[in-house]
Amino acid sequence: MARTPVWKSIAIALTDDIAQGRYETGGKLPAEAQLSARFGVNRHTVRRALAEMAEQGLVFPRRGAGVFVAAKPTDYPIGKRVRFHQNLTREGRNPAKQILTLETRIAAPREANALQLDPGAEVHVYDGLSLADGQPIALFQSIFPADRFPGILDALQEQHSVTAALQKLGVEDYTRIETRITAKLATAMQALHLKIAEGSPILRTTGVNADPQGQPVEFGRTWFAGDRVTLTVGRET
């Protein structure tokens, strides 16, 4: 009877640890030196086991940070109605948002153009972090015309939801009229918030939402952690 290779036995043991919840999704595995001591093998053998687990999608390395337990990427529909809480709840995940900054400033030219504002018009800006089951999956920035929504920052502070804040201010529904998706590499600040390595792949979306009369109400940018979200296009939501 063929003997199971040592590296494979290590991979099986660590896989069982993950299945038993000893290492949480998104959590870091012990360092190679610790695993080598635990199993009484050299680092090369541990590395071979971790590589096998990575090929199976069970773990993933982050440059300079270690090896982490992989989560199944969350399907995130980009369609006519893009709703964060609804999207994650549908996938069986627990959604949450964390406010980073709320501010009022002059609109940049691209923002003014997207919101059909005059040059020099003010906008309200909501920067935040989106989480699924407590794990950060995206950074976002939502920009609103200040003259139309003077109280939206207070509503966002209270609601932590763009949909709920707009409803409170009289916009019962809104739909996506444009979305652009671009592959990027995480900056140091993005990596810090998303808990990924600097230079890791991220997906940036930019979009414009409009009310039922076709008037833009929000210009948004979102930076998704590439290994935690699968963007799906063409599905009505």
Coordinates of C-alpha atoms in Angstrom, one line a residue, residues 53-227:
M53 CA -3.9 24.0 -0.5
A54 CA -3.6 27.2 -2.6
E55 CA -4.1 25.3 -5.8
Q56 CA -7.4 24.0 -4.3
G57 CA -8.4 27.5 -3.4
L58 CA -8.4 26.8 0.4
V59 CA -5.7 29.4 1.2
F60 CA -3.9 32.3 -0.5
P61 CA -0.5 34.0 0.1
R62 CA -0.1 37.7 0.6
R63 CA 3.3 39.0 -0.3
G64 CA 5.2 39.9 2.9
A65 CA 2.2 39.1 5.1
G66 CA 1.8 35.3 5.2
V67 CA -0.8 32.7 4.2
F68 CA -4.5 33.3 4.8
V69 CA -7.7 31.2 4.8
A70 CA -9.6 31.9 1.6
A71 CA -13.2 32.8 1.6
K72 CA -15.5 31.8 -1.3
P73 CA -15.7 35.0 -3.4
T74 CA -19.0 36.7 -3.1
D75 CA -21.0 37.2 -6.3
Y76 CA -21.8 40.9 -6.6
P77 CA -24.3 41.7 -9.3
I78 CA -23.8 44.9 -11.3
G79 CA -27.1 45.6 -13.0
K80 CA -30.0 48.1 -13.1
R81 CA -30.2 48.2 -9.4
V82 CA -27.0 47.9 -7.4
R83 CA -27.8 47.4 -3.7
F84 CA -25.0 46.5 -1.3
H85 CA -27.1 45.0 1.5
Q86 CA -29.4 43.2 -0.8
N87 CA -26.5 41.7 -2.9
L88 CA -24.7 40.3 0.2
T89 CA -27.8 39.1 2.0
R90 CA -28.8 37.1 -1.2
E91 CA -25.4 35.4 -1.0
G92 CA -25.9 34.4 2.6
R93 CA -23.4 37.0 3.9
N94 CA -23.8 39.5 6.7
P95 CA -23.4 43.0 5.3
A96 CA -22.1 46.0 7.2
K97 CA -20.6 49.4 6.4
Q98 CA -18.1 51.5 8.2
I99 CA -18.0 55.3 7.7
L100 CA -14.5 56.6 7.1
T101 CA -15.2 60.3 6.2
L102 CA -18.2 62.5 5.5
E103 CA -17.4 65.9 3.9
T104 CA -18.6 68.7 1.7
R105 CA -16.3 70.1 -1.0
I106 CA -16.2 71.5 -4.6
A107 CA -16.9 68.9 -7.2
A108 CA -14.0 67.7 -9.4
P109 CA -14.7 68.2 -13.1
R110 CA -15.5 64.5 -13.7
E111 CA -17.9 64.5 -10.7
A112 CA -19.6 67.6 -11.8
N113 CA -20.0 66.2 -15.3
A114 CA -21.4 62.9 -14.1
L115 CA -23.9 64.6 -11.8
Q116 CA -24.8 67.3 -14.4
L117 CA -23.6 70.1 -12.1
D118 CA -22.2 73.5 -13.0
P119 CA -18.4 74.0 -12.5
G120 CA -17.7 75.0 -8.9
A121 CA -20.8 73.3 -7.5
E122 CA -20.6 71.7 -4.1
V123 CA -21.0 68.0 -3.4
H124 CA -21.4 65.9 -0.3
V125 CA -18.9 62.9 -0.1
Y126 CA -19.3 59.7 1.8
D127 CA -16.1 57.5 2.0
G128 CA -16.5 54.1 3.6
L129 CA -15.6 50.5 4.0
S130 CA -17.9 47.6 3.0
L131 CA -17.7 44.4 5.0
A132 CA -19.1 40.9 4.6
D133 CA -19.2 38.8 7.7
G134 CA -16.9 41.3 9.3
Q135 CA -14.3 41.0 6.6
P136 CA -13.5 44.1 4.4
I137 CA -14.4 43.5 0.8
A138 CA -14.5 47.0 -0.7
L139 CA -13.7 50.7 -0.2
F140 CA -16.3 53.1 -1.7
Q141 CA -16.9 56.7 -2.3
S142 CA -20.4 58.1 -2.9
I143 CA -20.8 61.7 -4.2
F144 CA -24.1 63.6 -4.1
P145 CA -25.2 67.1 -5.3
A146 CA -25.2 69.3 -2.2
D147 CA -27.9 71.7 -3.3
R148 CA -30.4 68.9 -3.9
F149 CA -29.6 66.9 -0.8
P150 CA -28.5 69.3 1.9
G151 CA -29.2 66.8 4.7
I152 CA -27.8 63.7 3.2
L153 CA -24.6 63.6 5.4
D154 CA -26.8 63.5 8.5
A155 CA -29.0 60.8 7.0
L156 CA -25.9 58.7 6.1
Q157 CA -24.5 59.1 9.6
E158 CA -27.8 57.8 11.0
Q159 CA -28.6 55.1 8.3
H160 CA -25.2 53.9 7.0
S161 CA -27.1 53.1 3.8
V162 CA -27.2 55.2 0.6
T163 CA -30.6 53.7 -0.3
A164 CA -32.1 54.5 3.1
A165 CA -30.6 58.0 3.2
L166 CA -32.0 58.8 -0.3
Q167 CA -35.4 57.4 0.7
K168 CA -35.4 59.7 3.8
L169 CA -34.8 62.6 1.5
G170 CA -37.6 61.7 -0.9
V171 CA -35.9 59.5 -3.6
E172 CA -37.9 56.3 -3.3
D173 CA -36.0 54.5 -6.1
Y174 CA -32.9 54.9 -8.3
T175 CA -31.3 52.9 -11.0
R176 CA -27.8 52.5 -12.4
I177 CA -27.4 54.3 -15.8
E178 CA -23.7 53.6 -16.3
T179 CA -21.0 51.3 -14.8
R180 CA -17.3 51.1 -15.7
I181 CA -15.1 48.3 -14.4
T182 CA -11.3 48.6 -14.4
A183 CA -8.5 46.3 -13.0
K184 CA -6.1 48.1 -10.7
L185 CA -3.4 47.4 -8.1
A186 CA -4.0 48.3 -4.5
T187 CA -2.3 51.4 -3.1
A188 CA -0.7 51.4 0.3
M189 CA -3.8 53.1 1.9
Q190 CA -6.3 50.8 0.1
A191 CA -4.3 47.8 1.1
L192 CA -4.3 49.0 4.7
H193 CA -8.1 49.3 4.8
L194 CA -8.8 46.1 2.9
K195 CA -6.2 44.1 4.8
I196 CA -4.4 43.0 1.7
A197 CA -0.8 43.4 0.4
E198 CA 0.1 46.6 -1.4
G199 CA 0.0 45.9 -5.1
S200 CA -2.7 43.2 -4.8
P201 CA -5.3 43.1 -7.6
I202 CA -8.4 45.1 -7.1
L203 CA -11.4 45.9 -9.3
R204 CA -12.6 49.5 -9.5
T205 CA -16.1 50.3 -10.6
T206 CA -17.4 53.8 -11.3
G207 CA -21.1 54.3 -11.7
V208 CA -23.9 56.9 -11.9
N209 CA -27.3 56.4 -10.3
A210 CA -30.4 58.4 -11.4
D211 CA -33.9 58.9 -10.0
P212 CA -37.0 57.8 -11.9
Q213 CA -36.9 61.1 -13.8
G214 CA -33.4 60.4 -15.1
Q215 CA -31.7 63.0 -12.9
P216 CA -28.3 61.8 -11.5
V217 CA -28.4 61.5 -7.7
E218 CA -25.1 59.7 -7.0
F219 CA -21.7 59.3 -8.6
G220 CA -19.8 56.4 -7.0
R221 CA -16.5 54.7 -7.0
T222 CA -15.8 51.3 -5.4
W223 CA -12.6 49.4 -5.1
F224 CA -13.2 45.7 -4.5
A225 CA -10.6 43.2 -3.1
G226 CA -10.0 41.0 -6.2
D227 CA -9.9 37.7 -4.3

